[in-house]
PDB file of C-alpha atoms in Angstrom:
ATOM      1  CA  MET A   1     -25.157 -90.403 -61.106  1.00 41.00           C
ATOM      2  CA  PRO A   2     -27.236 -92.904 -63.083  1.00 40.00           C
ATOM      3  CA  VAL A   3     -26.661 -93.368 -66.807  1.00 36.00           C
ATOM      4  CA  VAL A   4     -29.697 -93.257 -69.091  1.00 37.00           C
ATOM      5  CA  ALA A   5     -29.702 -94.681 -72.640  1.00 37.00           C
ATOM      6  CA  SER A   6     -30.774 -92.369 -75.474  1.00 37.00           C
ATOM      7  CA  ALA A   7     -30.793 -92.307 -79.260  1.00 39.00           C
ATOM      8  CA  GLY A   8     -27.779 -90.005 -79.217  1.00 42.00           C
ATOM      9  CA  GLY A   9     -25.798 -92.185 -76.811  1.00 42.00           C
ATOM     10  CA  PRO A  10     -25.636 -92.504 -73.026  1.00 43.00           C
ATOM     11  CA  ILE A  11     -26.439 -89.386 -71.026  1.00 43.00           C
ATOM     12  CA  LEU A  12     -26.527 -88.574 -67.324  1.00 45.00           C
ATOM     13  CA  GLY A  13     -29.749 -88.782 -65.391  1.00 46.00           C
ATOM     14  CA  THR A  14     -30.408 -86.571 -62.392  1.00 43.00           C
ATOM     15  CA  GLU A  15     -32.252 -88.851 -59.969  1.00 45.00           C
ATOM     16  CA  CYS A  16     -30.671 -90.767 -57.060  1.00 45.00           C
ATOM     17  CA  HIS A  17     -27.433 -88.808 -57.197  1.00 71.00           C
ATOM     18  CA  GLY A  18     -25.146 -88.314 -54.213  1.00 86.00           C
ATOM     19  CA  THR A  19     -21.519 -87.817 -53.243  1.00 90.00           C
ATOM     20  CA  ALA A  20     -18.655 -90.309 -52.987  1.00 92.00           C
ATOM     21  CA  PHE A  21     -14.990 -90.163 -51.986  1.00 93.00           C
ATOM     22  CA  PHE A  22     -12.045 -92.336 -52.991  1.00 92.00           C
ATOM     23  CA  LEU A  23     -10.087 -94.852 -50.905  1.00 93.00           C
ATOM     24  CA  THR A  24      -7.490 -95.628 -53.566  1.00 90.00           C
ATOM     25  CA  ASP A  25      -6.079 -94.022 -56.681  1.00 88.00           C
ATOM     26  CA  ASP A  26      -7.187 -97.034 -58.746  1.00 89.00           C
ATOM     27  CA  GLY A  27     -10.865 -96.324 -58.219  1.00 90.00           C
ATOM     28  CA  PHE A  28     -12.228 -97.801 -54.976  1.00 92.00           C
ATOM     29  CA  PHE A  29     -14.690 -95.390 -53.347  1.00 93.00           C
ATOM     30  CA  LEU A  30     -17.109 -95.144 -50.438  1.00 95.00           C
ATOM     31  CA  THR A  31     -20.562 -93.566 -50.340  1.00 93.00           C
ATOM     32  CA  ALA A  32     -23.826 -93.954 -48.439  1.00 93.00           C
ATOM     33  CA  GLY A  33     -25.686 -97.209 -49.008  1.00 92.00           C
ATOM     34  CA  HIS A  34     -28.990 -95.475 -49.792  1.00 90.00           C
ATOM     35  CA  VAL A  35     -27.346 -93.513 -52.630  1.00 88.00           C
ATOM     36  CA  VAL A  36     -26.907 -96.754 -54.608  1.00 86.00           C
ATOM     37  CA  GLU A  37     -29.822 -98.784 -53.239  1.00 80.00           C
ATOM     38  CA  GLU A  38     -31.566 -98.945 -56.624  1.00 69.00           C
ATOM     39  CA  CYS A  39     -28.412-100.065 -58.451  1.00 69.00           C
ATOM     40  CA  SER A  40     -27.401-103.591 -59.404  1.00 58.00           C
ATOM     41  CA  LEU A  41     -24.652-105.035 -57.203  1.00 56.00           C
ATOM     42  CA  VAL A  42     -22.787-106.423 -60.219  1.00 52.00           C
ATOM     43  CA  ALA A  43     -23.223-104.045 -63.137  1.00 56.00           C
ATOM     44  CA  PRO A  44     -24.654-100.725 -61.914  1.00 59.00           C
ATOM     45  CA  ALA A  45     -25.521 -98.243 -64.635  1.00 69.00           C
ATOM     46  CA  ILE A  46     -23.997 -95.313 -62.764  1.00 79.00           C
ATOM     47  CA  VAL A  47     -20.926 -93.124 -63.041  1.00 78.00           C
ATOM     48  CA  VAL A  48     -18.739 -91.150 -60.659  1.00 81.00           C
ATOM     49  CA  LEU A  49     -17.899 -87.615 -61.747  1.00 74.00           C
ATOM     50  CA  ILE A  50     -14.649 -85.933 -60.752  1.00 76.00           C
ATOM     51  CA  PHE A  51     -14.785 -82.141 -61.005  1.00 69.00           C
ATOM     52  CA  GLY A  52     -11.793 -79.900 -61.514  1.00 64.00           C
ATOM     53  CA  GLY A  53     -10.275 -77.293 -63.784  1.00 59.00           C
ATOM     54  CA  PRO A  54     -12.502 -76.417 -66.733  1.00 59.00           C
ATOM     55  CA  GLY A  55     -14.760 -79.472 -66.601  1.00 65.00           C
ATOM     56  CA  TYR A  56     -15.282 -82.973 -65.270  1.00 70.00           C
ATOM     57  CA  ALA A  57     -14.207 -86.566 -65.840  1.00 76.00           C
ATOM     58  CA  MET A  58     -16.802 -89.333 -66.072  1.00 78.00           C
ATOM     59  CA  MET A  59     -15.756 -92.660 -64.531  1.00 84.00           C
ATOM     60  CA  PRO A  60     -18.082 -95.657 -65.101  1.00 86.00           C
ATOM     61  CA  VAL A  61     -18.723 -97.727 -61.976  1.00 88.00           C
ATOM     62  CA  GLN A  62     -17.673-101.358 -62.464  1.00 88.00           C
ATOM     63  CA  PHE A  63     -19.365-102.707 -59.351  1.00 88.00           C
ATOM     64  CA  VAL A  64     -20.887-101.548 -56.084  1.00 90.00           C
ATOM     65  CA  THR A  65     -21.852-103.432 -52.937  1.00 91.00           C
ATOM     66  CA  ARG A  66     -23.737-102.305 -49.845  1.00 92.00           C
ATOM     67  CA  HIS A  67     -22.843-102.947 -46.225  1.00 93.00           C
ATOM     68  CA  PRO A  68     -25.165-105.605 -44.723  1.00 91.00           C
ATOM     69  CA  THR A  69     -26.432-103.297 -41.965  1.00 92.00           C
ATOM     70  CA  ALA A  70     -24.914 -99.797 -42.015  1.00 93.00           C
ATOM     71  CA  ASP A  71     -25.720 -97.058 -44.538  1.00 94.00           C
ATOM     72  CA  VAL A  72     -22.397 -97.563 -46.343  1.00 95.00           C
ATOM     73  CA  ALA A  73     -21.474 -98.765 -49.839  1.00 93.00           C
ATOM     74  CA  LEU A  74     -18.174 -99.613 -51.524  1.00 94.00           C
ATOM     75  CA  GLY A  75     -17.657 -99.332 -55.258  1.00 91.00           C
ATOM     76  CA  LYS A  76     -14.966 -99.444 -57.915  1.00 91.00           C
ATOM     77  CA  THR A  77     -14.711 -97.165 -60.930  1.00 90.00           C
ATOM     78  CA  LEU A  78     -12.916 -97.629 -64.225  1.00 88.00           C
ATOM     79  CA  VAL A  79     -10.025 -95.180 -63.835  1.00 86.00           C
ATOM     80  CA  ASP A  80      -8.787 -92.993 -66.647  1.00 78.00           C
ATOM     81  CA  ASP A  81      -4.978 -92.661 -66.506  1.00 76.00           C
ATOM     82  CA  GLY A  82      -5.364 -89.017 -67.427  1.00 75.00           C
ATOM     83  CA  CYS A  83      -7.447 -88.273 -64.330  1.00 77.00           C
ATOM     84  CA  LEU A  84      -6.414 -90.258 -61.256  1.00 79.00           C
ATOM     85  CA  PRO A  85      -8.544 -89.961 -58.095  1.00 84.00           C
ATOM     86  CA  SER A  86      -7.069 -88.438 -54.930  1.00 87.00           C
ATOM     87  CA  PRO A  87      -7.684 -90.854 -52.011  1.00 91.00           C
ATOM     88  CA  MET A  88      -8.679 -89.509 -48.595  1.00 93.00           C
ATOM     89  CA  THR A  89      -7.257 -90.661 -45.265  1.00 95.00           C
ATOM     90  CA  LEU A  90      -9.627 -92.592 -42.981  1.00 95.00           C
ATOM     91  CA  SER A  91      -9.379 -92.013 -39.228  1.00 96.00           C
ATOM     92  CA  THR A  92      -9.874 -94.435 -36.339  1.00 93.00           C
ATOM     93  CA  ARG A  93     -10.020 -91.608 -33.782  1.00 95.00           C
ATOM     94  CA  ARG A  94     -13.329 -90.880 -32.077  1.00 96.00           C
ATOM     95  CA  LEU A  95     -14.488 -87.314 -32.627  1.00 97.00           C
ATOM     96  CA  GLN A  96     -15.262 -85.365 -29.455  1.00 97.00           C
ATOM     97  CA  GLN A  97     -18.294 -83.247 -28.639  1.00 97.00           C
ATOM     98  CA  SER A  98     -17.934 -79.640 -29.916  1.00 98.00           C
ATOM     99  CA  GLU A  99     -15.044 -80.628 -32.229  1.00 98.00           C
ATOM    100  CA  ALA A 100     -14.971 -78.677 -35.492  1.00 98.00           C
ATOM    101  CA  VAL A 101     -16.024 -80.807 -38.472  1.00 98.00           C
ATOM    102  CA  ALA A 102     -17.226 -80.407 -42.032  1.00 96.00           C
ATOM    103  CA  VAL A 103     -19.074 -82.377 -44.699  1.00 95.00           C
ATOM    104  CA  LEU A 104     -17.820 -82.280 -48.284  1.00 91.00           C
ATOM    105  CA  GLY A 105     -20.495 -82.762 -50.901  1.00 87.00           C
ATOM    106  CA  TYR A 106     -22.619 -81.723 -53.860  1.00 82.00           C
ATOM    107  CA  PRO A 107     -26.045 -80.892 -52.425  1.00 78.00           C
ATOM    108  CA  ARG A 108     -27.502 -79.607 -55.677  1.00 72.00           C
ATOM    109  CA  SER A 109     -26.630 -80.956 -59.135  1.00 68.00           C
ATOM    110  CA  VAL A 110     -28.602 -80.517 -62.338  1.00 66.00           C
ATOM    111  CA  ALA A 111     -27.779 -82.209 -65.655  1.00 66.00           C
ATOM    112  CA  ILE A 112     -28.983 -80.383 -68.763  1.00 69.00           C
ATOM    113  CA  HIS A 113     -29.123 -82.331 -72.036  1.00 70.00           C
ATOM    114  CA  SER A 114     -29.518 -80.898 -75.528  1.00 74.00           C
ATOM    115  CA  PRO A 115     -28.613 -82.017 -79.073  1.00 78.00           C
ATOM    116  CA  ASN A 116     -25.836 -80.242 -80.948  1.00 76.00           C
ATOM    117  CA  SER A 117     -25.919 -79.303 -84.631  1.00 80.00           C
ATOM    118  CA  GLU A 118     -25.098 -82.908 -85.563  1.00 81.00           C
ATOM    119  CA  GLY A 119     -27.908 -84.336 -83.448  1.00 78.00           C
ATOM    120  CA  LYS A 120     -25.590 -85.739 -80.778  1.00 77.00           C
ATOM    121  CA  VAL A 121     -26.860 -85.359 -77.227  1.00 71.00           C
ATOM    122  CA  MET A 122     -24.550 -83.151 -75.184  1.00 70.00           C
ATOM    123  CA  SER A 123     -24.603 -82.916 -71.382  1.00 65.00           C
ATOM    124  CA  ARG A 124     -23.922 -79.843 -69.287  1.00 66.00           C
ATOM    125  CA  LEU A 125     -23.749 -79.923 -65.487  1.00 65.00           C
ATOM    126  CA  ARG A 126     -24.640 -77.210 -63.016  1.00 68.00           C
ATOM    127  CA  CYS A 127     -23.348 -78.171 -59.565  1.00 69.00           C
ATOM    128  CA  THR A 128     -23.097 -76.640 -56.116  1.00 71.00           C
ATOM    129  CA  PRO A 129     -20.135 -78.272 -54.387  1.00 71.00           C
ATOM    130  CA  ASP A 130     -19.270 -77.008 -50.968  1.00 82.00           C
ATOM    131  CA  TYR A 131     -17.596 -77.454 -47.616  1.00 88.00           C
ATOM    132  CA  PHE A 132     -20.271 -77.321 -44.931  1.00 92.00           C
ATOM    133  CA  GLU A 133     -18.843 -76.555 -41.486  1.00 95.00           C
ATOM    134  CA  GLY A 134     -20.146 -77.176 -37.985  1.00 96.00           C
ATOM    135  CA  GLN A 135     -19.387 -79.129 -34.855  1.00 98.00           C
ATOM    136  CA  VAL A 136     -20.119 -82.495 -33.289  1.00 98.00           C
ATOM    137  CA  LEU A 137     -23.237 -82.440 -31.126  1.00 97.00           C
ATOM    138  CA  ASP A 138     -23.239 -86.051 -30.008  1.00 97.00           C
ATOM    139  CA  PHE A 139     -22.059 -89.584 -30.720  1.00 97.00           C
ATOM    140  CA  SER A 140     -24.761 -92.243 -30.802  1.00 95.00           C
ATOM    141  CA  PRO A 141     -23.394 -95.790 -30.366  1.00 94.00           C
ATOM    142  CA  THR A 142     -26.747 -97.335 -31.357  1.00 89.00           C
ATOM    143  CA  GLY A 143     -27.315 -95.175 -34.431  1.00 85.00           C
ATOM    144  CA  VAL A 144     -29.743 -92.522 -35.612  1.00 87.00           C
ATOM    145  CA  GLY A 145     -32.216 -93.070 -38.448  1.00 85.00           C
ATOM    146  CA  LEU A 146     -30.585 -94.297 -41.660  1.00 82.00           C
ATOM    147  CA  SER A 147     -27.174 -94.836 -40.073  1.00 86.00           C
ATOM    148  CA  LYS A 148     -28.182 -98.291 -38.729  1.00 87.00           C
ATOM    149  CA  GLY A 149     -25.324 -98.231 -36.237  1.00 88.00           C
ATOM    150  CA  ALA A 150     -22.863 -95.929 -34.485  1.00 94.00           C
ATOM    151  CA  ALA A 151     -23.141 -92.386 -35.819  1.00 96.00           C
ATOM    152  CA  TYR A 152     -22.181 -88.764 -35.242  1.00 97.00           C
ATOM    153  CA  VAL A 153     -24.811 -86.049 -34.925  1.00 97.00           C
ATOM    154  CA  THR A 154     -23.582 -82.629 -36.047  1.00 97.00           C
ATOM    155  CA  ASP A 155     -25.118 -79.175 -36.308  1.00 96.00           C
ATOM    156  CA  ILE A 156     -24.248 -78.980 -40.019  1.00 94.00           C
ATOM    157  CA  VAL A 157     -27.262 -77.788 -42.033  1.00 91.00           C
ATOM    158  CA  ALA A 158     -27.968 -76.312 -45.453  1.00 85.00           C
ATOM    159  CA  PRO A 159     -26.468 -72.783 -45.374  1.00 81.00           C
ATOM    160  CA  THR A 160     -29.015 -70.863 -47.452  1.00 80.00           C
ATOM    161  CA  PRO A 161     -32.698 -71.045 -48.422  1.00 78.00           C
ATOM    162  CA  ALA A 162     -31.541 -71.768 -51.984  1.00 76.00           C
ATOM    163  CA  ILE A 163     -30.137 -75.100 -50.769  1.00 79.00           C
ATOM    164  CA  LYS A 164     -33.035 -76.596 -48.817  1.00 78.00           C
ATOM    165  CA  ASP A 165     -31.166 -79.656 -47.584  1.00 81.00           C
ATOM    166  CA  LEU A 166     -27.909 -81.565 -48.049  1.00 86.00           C
ATOM    167  CA  GLY A 167     -29.560 -84.505 -49.818  1.00 82.00           C
ATOM    168  CA  GLY A 168     -27.135 -84.526 -52.746  1.00 85.00           C
ATOM    169  CA  ALA A 169     -24.229 -84.568 -50.279  1.00 89.00           C
ATOM    170  CA  SER A 170     -25.351 -87.960 -48.941  1.00 92.00           C
ATOM    171  CA  GLY A 171     -22.329 -90.252 -49.031  1.00 93.00           C
ATOM    172  CA  GLY A 172     -19.916 -87.381 -48.659  1.00 94.00           C
ATOM    173  CA  PRO A 173     -17.119 -87.583 -46.081  1.00 96.00           C
ATOM    174  CA  LEU A 174     -17.411 -86.144 -42.584  1.00 97.00           C
ATOM    175  CA  VAL A 175     -13.946 -84.715 -41.889  1.00 97.00           C
ATOM    176  CA  ALA A 176     -12.223 -83.167 -38.893  1.00 97.00           C
ATOM    177  CA  SER A 177     -11.620 -79.563 -39.926  1.00 96.00           C
ATOM    178  CA  ALA A 178      -8.078 -79.585 -38.528  1.00 96.00           C
ATOM    179  CA  SER A 179      -6.863 -82.598 -40.531  1.00 96.00           C
ATOM    180  CA  LEU A 180      -9.438 -83.291 -43.286  1.00 95.00           C
ATOM    181  CA  HIS A 181      -9.237 -86.963 -42.282  1.00 97.00           C
ATOM    182  CA  VAL A 182     -12.493 -88.899 -42.749  1.00 97.00           C
ATOM    183  CA  HIS A 183     -14.408 -89.894 -39.595  1.00 98.00           C
ATOM    184  CA  GLY A 184     -17.837 -90.614 -41.046  1.00 97.00           C
ATOM    185  CA  ILE A 185     -20.173 -90.686 -44.041  1.00 96.00           C
ATOM    186  CA  LEU A 186     -23.164 -88.350 -44.359  1.00 95.00           C
ATOM    187  CA  CYS A 187     -26.373 -90.361 -44.383  1.00 93.00           C
ATOM    188  CA  SER A 188     -29.155 -87.871 -43.584  1.00 91.00           C
ATOM    189  CA  SER A 189     -29.787 -84.237 -42.797  1.00 89.00           C
ATOM    190  CA  SER A 190     -32.616 -81.970 -41.678  1.00 87.00           C
ATOM    191  CA  GLU A 191     -33.176 -78.298 -40.933  1.00 85.00           C
ATOM    192  CA  GLU A 192     -31.606 -78.758 -37.499  1.00 89.00           C
ATOM    193  CA  TYR A 193     -28.781 -81.301 -37.794  1.00 92.00           C
ATOM    194  CA  ALA A 194     -26.958 -83.848 -39.952  1.00 94.00           C
ATOM    195  CA  VAL A 195     -26.256 -87.506 -39.138  1.00 95.00           C
ATOM    196  CA  CYS A 196     -23.091 -89.269 -40.300  1.00 96.00           C
ATOM    197  CA  THR A 197     -22.381 -92.998 -40.086  1.00 96.00           C
ATOM    198  CA  ASP A 198     -19.201 -93.724 -38.118  1.00 97.00           C
ATOM    199  CA  ILE A 199     -16.371 -94.690 -40.504  1.00 96.00           C
ATOM    200  CA  ALA A 200     -15.676 -97.686 -38.222  1.00 92.00           C
ATOM    201  CA  HIS A 201     -18.461 -99.526 -40.067  1.00 91.00           C
ATOM    202  CA  ALA A 202     -16.409 -99.278 -43.242  1.00 92.00           C
ATOM    203  CA  LEU A 203     -13.058 -99.984 -41.599  1.00 94.00           C
ATOM    204  CA  ASP A 204     -14.268-103.265 -40.096  1.00 93.00           C
ATOM    205  CA  TRP A 205     -16.150-104.396 -43.196  1.00 94.00           C
ATOM    206  CA  GLU A 206     -14.780-107.659 -44.631  1.00 94.00           C
ATOM    207  CA  VAL A 207     -15.089-106.688 -48.255  1.00 91.00           C
ATOM    208  CA  PHE A 208     -11.706-107.268 -49.955  1.00 88.00           C
ATOM    209  CA  GLU A 209     -10.814-110.738 -51.264  1.00 86.00           C
ATOM    210  CA  ASN A 210      -7.452-111.917 -52.596  1.00 83.00           C
ATOM    211  CA  GLN A 211      -6.709-114.610 -55.171  1.00 84.00           C
ATOM    212  CA  ASN A 212      -6.621-117.275 -52.454  1.00 87.00           C
ATOM    213  CA  GLY A 213     -10.127-116.433 -51.339  1.00 87.00           C
ATOM    214  CA  ASP A 214      -8.975-114.787 -48.096  1.00 90.00           C
ATOM    215  CA  ILE A 215     -11.251-111.964 -46.914  1.00 92.00           C
ATOM    216  CA  PHE A 216      -9.842-108.738 -45.452  1.00 92.00           C
ATOM    217  CA  THR A 217     -11.388-105.686 -43.818  1.00 94.00           C
ATOM    218  CA  ILE A 218     -10.665-102.213 -45.160  1.00 92.00           C
ATOM    219  CA  ARG A 219      -8.694-101.586 -41.955  1.00 92.00           C
ATOM    220  CA  ALA A 220      -6.537-104.693 -42.596  1.00 92.00           C
ATOM    221  CA  MET A 221      -5.997-103.677 -46.209  1.00 90.00           C
ATOM    222  CA  GLY A 222      -4.837-100.281 -44.992  1.00 87.00           C
ATOM    223  CA  GLN A 223      -2.257-102.002 -42.787  1.00 87.00           C
ATOM    224  CA  ARG A 224      -1.105-104.326 -45.569  1.00 84.00           C
ATOM    225  CA  PHE A 225      -0.969-101.626 -48.238  1.00 78.00           C
ATOM    226  CA  SER A 226      -0.399 -98.388 -46.338  1.00 70.00           C
ATOM    227  CA  GLY A 227       0.470 -96.536 -49.517  1.00 72.00           C
ATOM    228  CA  ARG A 228      -2.730 -97.623 -51.194  1.00 81.00           C
ATOM    229  CA  ILE A 229      -5.393 -97.270 -48.484  1.00 88.00           C
ATOM    230  CA  ARG A 230      -4.528 -94.631 -45.891  1.00 90.00           C
ATOM    231  CA  VAL A 231      -5.780 -95.291 -42.345  1.00 91.00           C
ATOM    232  CA  GLU A 232      -4.435 -93.197 -39.484  1.00 89.00           C
TER     233      GLU A 232
END
Protein backbone atom coordinates (compact mmCIF):
# COMPACT_ATOMS: atom_id res chain seq x y z
CA MET A 1 0.00 0.00 0.00
CA PRO A 2 1.23 3.54 -0.65
CA VAL A 3 2.25 5.79 2.24
CA VAL A 4 0.78 9.29 2.36
CA ALA A 5 2.30 12.13 4.43
CA SER A 6 0.03 13.94 6.89
CA ALA A 7 0.30 16.44 9.72
CA GLY A 8 -0.11 13.63 12.22
CA GLY A 9 2.56 11.44 10.62
CA PRO A 10 2.58 8.93 7.76
CA ILE A 11 -0.66 7.09 7.10
CA LEU A 12 -1.72 4.42 4.62
CA GLY A 13 -3.38 5.36 1.38
CA THR A 14 -5.87 3.07 -0.32
CA GLU A 15 -5.09 3.46 -4.02
CA CYS A 16 -2.90 1.12 -6.10
CA HIS A 17 -2.88 -1.61 -3.48
CA GLY A 18 -2.38 -5.28 -4.28
CA THR A 19 -1.01 -8.52 -2.86
CA ALA A 20 2.57 -9.76 -2.52
CA PHE A 21 4.25 -12.92 -1.24
CA PHE A 22 7.72 -13.49 0.21
CA LEU A 23 10.69 -15.33 -1.31
CA THR A 24 12.92 -15.04 1.75
CA ASP A 25 12.56 -14.46 5.46
CA ASP A 26 14.73 -11.33 5.20
CA GLY A 27 12.18 -9.46 3.12
CA PHE A 28 12.45 -10.21 -0.61
CA PHE A 29 8.98 -10.45 -2.17
CA LEU A 30 7.27 -10.85 -5.53
CA THR A 31 4.13 -9.14 -6.82
CA ALA A 32 2.60 -8.09 -10.13
CA GLY A 33 4.46 -5.37 -12.01
CA HIS A 34 1.35 -3.23 -12.50
CA VAL A 35 0.78 -3.11 -8.72
CA VAL A 36 3.93 -1.00 -8.32
CA GLU A 37 4.04 0.73 -11.71
CA GLU A 38 3.57 4.19 -10.19
CA CYS A 39 6.31 3.68 -7.59
CA SER A 40 9.92 4.82 -7.76
CA LEU A 41 12.38 2.02 -8.50
CA VAL A 42 14.79 3.24 -5.82
CA ALA A 43 12.79 4.66 -2.93
CA PRO A 44 9.12 3.68 -3.27
CA ALA A 45 6.80 5.23 -0.72
CA ILE A 46 4.93 1.98 -0.12
CA VAL A 47 4.67 -0.63 2.61
CA VAL A 48 3.92 -4.33 2.80
CA LEU A 49 1.43 -5.37 5.48
CA ILE A 50 1.60 -8.76 7.15
CA PHE A 51 -1.68 -9.79 8.79
CA GLY A 52 -2.00 -12.20 11.67
CA GLY A 53 -3.23 -12.59 15.21
CA PRO A 54 -4.87 -9.45 16.57
CA GLY A 55 -3.45 -6.99 14.03
CA TYR A 56 -0.86 -6.35 11.36
CA ALA A 57 2.81 -5.47 10.92
CA MET A 58 3.84 -2.65 8.59
CA MET A 59 7.08 -3.25 6.67
CA PRO A 60 8.48 -0.30 4.65
CA VAL A 61 9.64 -1.25 1.15
CA GLN A 62 13.32 -0.40 0.62
CA PHE A 63 13.32 -0.88 -3.14
CA VAL A 64 11.26 -2.42 -5.92
CA THR A 65 12.09 -3.23 -9.53
CA ARG A 66 9.88 -4.40 -12.39
CA HIS A 67 10.58 -7.18 -14.86
CA PRO A 68 11.51 -5.72 -18.29
CA THR A 69 8.65 -7.49 -20.09
CA ALA A 70 6.45 -9.65 -17.83
CA ASP A 71 3.93 -8.36 -15.29
CA VAL A 72 6.23 -9.22 -12.37
CA ALA A 73 8.04 -7.11 -9.76
CA LEU A 74 10.61 -7.91 -7.08
CA GLY A 75 10.97 -5.87 -3.92
CA LYS A 76 12.69 -5.87 -0.55
CA THR A 77 11.14 -4.81 2.74
CA LEU A 78 12.75 -3.67 5.97
CA VAL A 79 12.13 -6.69 8.21
CA ASP A 80 11.15 -6.39 11.84
CA ASP A 81 12.83 -9.14 13.90
CA GLY A 82 9.61 -9.50 15.85
CA CYS A 83 7.62 -10.41 12.73
CA LEU A 84 9.58 -12.47 10.20
CA PRO A 85 7.95 -13.25 6.83
CA SER A 86 7.14 -16.84 5.87
CA PRO A 87 8.62 -17.55 2.40
CA MET A 88 6.66 -19.61 -0.13
CA THR A 89 8.09 -22.38 -2.31
CA LEU A 90 8.31 -21.65 -6.05
CA SER A 91 7.62 -24.50 -8.47
CA THR A 92 9.17 -25.27 -11.86
CA ARG A 93 6.46 -27.82 -12.70
CA ARG A 94 3.98 -26.99 -15.45
CA LEU A 95 0.39 -27.05 -14.23
CA GLN A 96 -1.94 -29.30 -16.22
CA GLN A 97 -5.38 -28.53 -17.60
CA SER A 98 -8.16 -29.14 -15.01
CA GLU A 99 -5.62 -29.20 -12.14
CA ALA A 100 -6.96 -27.75 -8.89
CA VAL A 101 -5.43 -24.35 -8.09
CA ALA A 102 -6.08 -21.32 -5.93
CA VAL A 103 -5.12 -17.65 -5.72
CA LEU A 104 -4.24 -16.15 -2.35
CA GLY A 105 -4.99 -12.46 -2.03
CA TYR A 106 -6.71 -9.43 -0.55
CA PRO A 107 -9.32 -8.37 -3.11
CA ARG A 108 -10.88 -5.68 -0.96
CA SER A 109 -8.98 -3.51 1.54
CA VAL A 110 -10.09 -0.22 3.04
CA ALA A 111 -7.93 2.00 5.27
CA ILE A 112 -9.84 4.25 7.67
CA HIS A 113 -7.97 7.17 9.24
CA SER A 114 -9.09 9.27 12.20
CA PRO A 115 -7.36 11.39 14.87
CA ASN A 116 -7.27 10.18 18.47
CA SER A 117 -7.79 12.36 21.54
CA GLU A 118 -4.21 13.65 21.22
CA GLY A 119 -4.63 14.60 17.57
CA LYS A 120 -2.47 11.76 16.27
CA VAL A 121 -3.76 10.12 13.10
CA MET A 122 -4.63 6.48 13.70
CA SER A 123 -5.19 3.92 10.94
CA ARG A 124 -7.64 1.03 10.98
CA LEU A 125 -7.81 -1.57 8.22
CA ARG A 126 -10.80 -3.53 6.99
CA CYS A 127 -9.61 -6.36 4.73
CA THR A 128 -11.09 -9.33 2.91
CA PRO A 129 -8.32 -11.91 2.56
CA ASP A 130 -9.25 -15.18 0.99
CA TYR A 131 -8.30 -18.37 -0.79
CA PHE A 132 -10.03 -18.41 -4.16
CA GLU A 133 -10.24 -21.90 -5.65
CA GLY A 134 -10.69 -23.14 -9.20
CA GLN A 135 -8.91 -25.07 -11.91
CA VAL A 136 -6.56 -24.48 -14.81
CA LEU A 137 -8.41 -23.85 -18.07
CA ASP A 138 -5.43 -23.37 -20.35
CA PHE A 139 -1.75 -22.49 -20.61
CA SER A 140 -0.88 -19.74 -23.06
CA PRO A 141 2.81 -19.74 -24.07
CA THR A 142 2.48 -16.32 -25.75
CA GLY A 143 0.61 -14.63 -22.90
CA VAL A 144 -2.80 -13.12 -22.26
CA GLY A 145 -3.36 -9.41 -21.69
CA LEU A 146 -1.19 -7.95 -18.92
CA SER A 147 0.89 -11.10 -18.50
CA LYS A 148 3.19 -10.15 -21.42
CA GLY A 149 4.40 -13.73 -21.72
CA ALA A 150 3.56 -17.32 -20.78
CA ALA A 151 0.52 -17.44 -18.52
CA TYR A 152 -2.12 -19.69 -16.98
CA VAL A 153 -5.82 -19.06 -17.53
CA THR A 154 -8.00 -20.29 -14.67
CA ASP A 155 -11.71 -20.26 -13.91
CA ILE A 156 -11.10 -18.45 -10.61
CA VAL A 157 -13.50 -15.50 -10.25
CA ALA A 158 -14.82 -13.26 -7.49
CA PRO A 159 -17.06 -15.50 -5.33
CA THR A 160 -19.83 -13.07 -4.38
CA PRO A 161 -21.49 -9.91 -5.70
CA ALA A 162 -19.97 -8.07 -2.72
CA ILE A 163 -16.51 -8.69 -4.21
CA LYS A 164 -16.90 -7.55 -7.81
CA ASP A 165 -13.44 -8.58 -8.96
CA LEU A 166 -10.09 -9.80 -7.63
CA GLY A 167 -8.29 -6.53 -8.38
CA GLY A 168 -6.76 -6.21 -4.92
CA ALA A 169 -5.44 -9.77 -5.21
CA SER A 170 -3.24 -8.76 -8.17
CA GLY A 171 0.28 -9.95 -7.40
CA GLY A 172 -0.95 -12.78 -5.24
CA PRO A 173 0.44 -16.28 -5.74
CA LEU A 174 -1.24 -18.89 -7.92
CA VAL A 175 -0.73 -22.15 -6.01
CA ALA A 176 -1.42 -25.81 -6.69
CA SER A 177 -4.08 -26.75 -4.16
CA ALA A 178 -2.35 -30.03 -3.31
CA SER A 179 1.01 -28.50 -2.38
CA LEU A 180 0.51 -24.72 -1.99
CA HIS A 181 3.66 -24.28 -4.10
CA VAL A 182 3.66 -21.14 -6.27
CA HIS A 183 3.24 -21.62 -10.04
CA GLY A 184 2.21 -18.12 -11.08
CA ILE A 185 1.33 -14.55 -10.14
CA LEU A 186 -2.18 -13.13 -10.56
CA CYS A 187 -2.13 -10.29 -13.07
CA SER A 188 -5.76 -9.80 -14.15
CA SER A 189 -9.25 -11.13 -13.62
CA SER A 190 -12.74 -10.74 -15.05
CA GLU A 191 -16.22 -12.10 -14.43
CA GLU A 192 -15.31 -15.27 -16.33
CA TYR A 193 -11.66 -16.11 -15.62
CA ALA A 194 -8.36 -15.04 -14.06
CA VAL A 195 -4.96 -14.81 -15.76
CA CYS A 196 -1.72 -15.56 -13.91
CA THR A 197 1.81 -14.92 -15.18
CA ASP A 198 3.90 -18.10 -15.24
CA ILE A 199 6.39 -18.08 -12.34
CA ALA A 200 9.10 -19.05 -14.86
CA HIS A 201 9.39 -15.34 -15.72
CA ALA A 202 10.52 -14.69 -12.16
CA LEU A 203 12.71 -17.78 -11.87
CA ASP A 204 14.74 -16.86 -14.96
CA TRP A 205 15.00 -13.17 -14.11
CA GLU A 206 18.62 -12.03 -13.62
CA VAL A 207 17.95 -9.75 -10.70
CA PHE A 208 20.34 -10.69 -7.86
CA GLU A 209 23.87 -9.24 -7.80
CA ASN A 210 26.73 -10.21 -5.49
CA GLN A 211 29.63 -8.09 -4.26
CA ASN A 212 31.71 -9.05 -7.30
CA GLY A 213 29.08 -7.73 -9.67
CA ASP A 214 27.99 -11.21 -10.80
CA ILE A 215 24.31 -11.42 -11.76
CA PHE A 216 22.16 -14.42 -10.80
CA THR A 217 18.62 -15.50 -11.62
CA ILE A 218 16.15 -16.27 -8.84
CA ARG A 219 16.36 -19.92 -9.92
CA ALA A 220 20.18 -19.89 -9.53
CA MET A 221 19.91 -18.20 -6.15
CA GLY A 222 17.51 -20.93 -5.07
CA GLN A 223 20.11 -23.53 -6.02
CA ARG A 224 22.93 -21.67 -4.27
CA PHE A 225 20.94 -20.90 -1.13
CA SER A 226 18.31 -23.64 -0.94
CA GLY A 227 17.46 -22.74 2.63
CA ARG A 228 16.88 -19.12 1.73
CA ILE A 229 14.96 -19.26 -1.57
CA ARG A 230 12.94 -22.44 -1.97
CA VAL A 231 12.54 -23.74 -5.54
CA GLU A 232 11.20 -27.24 -6.11
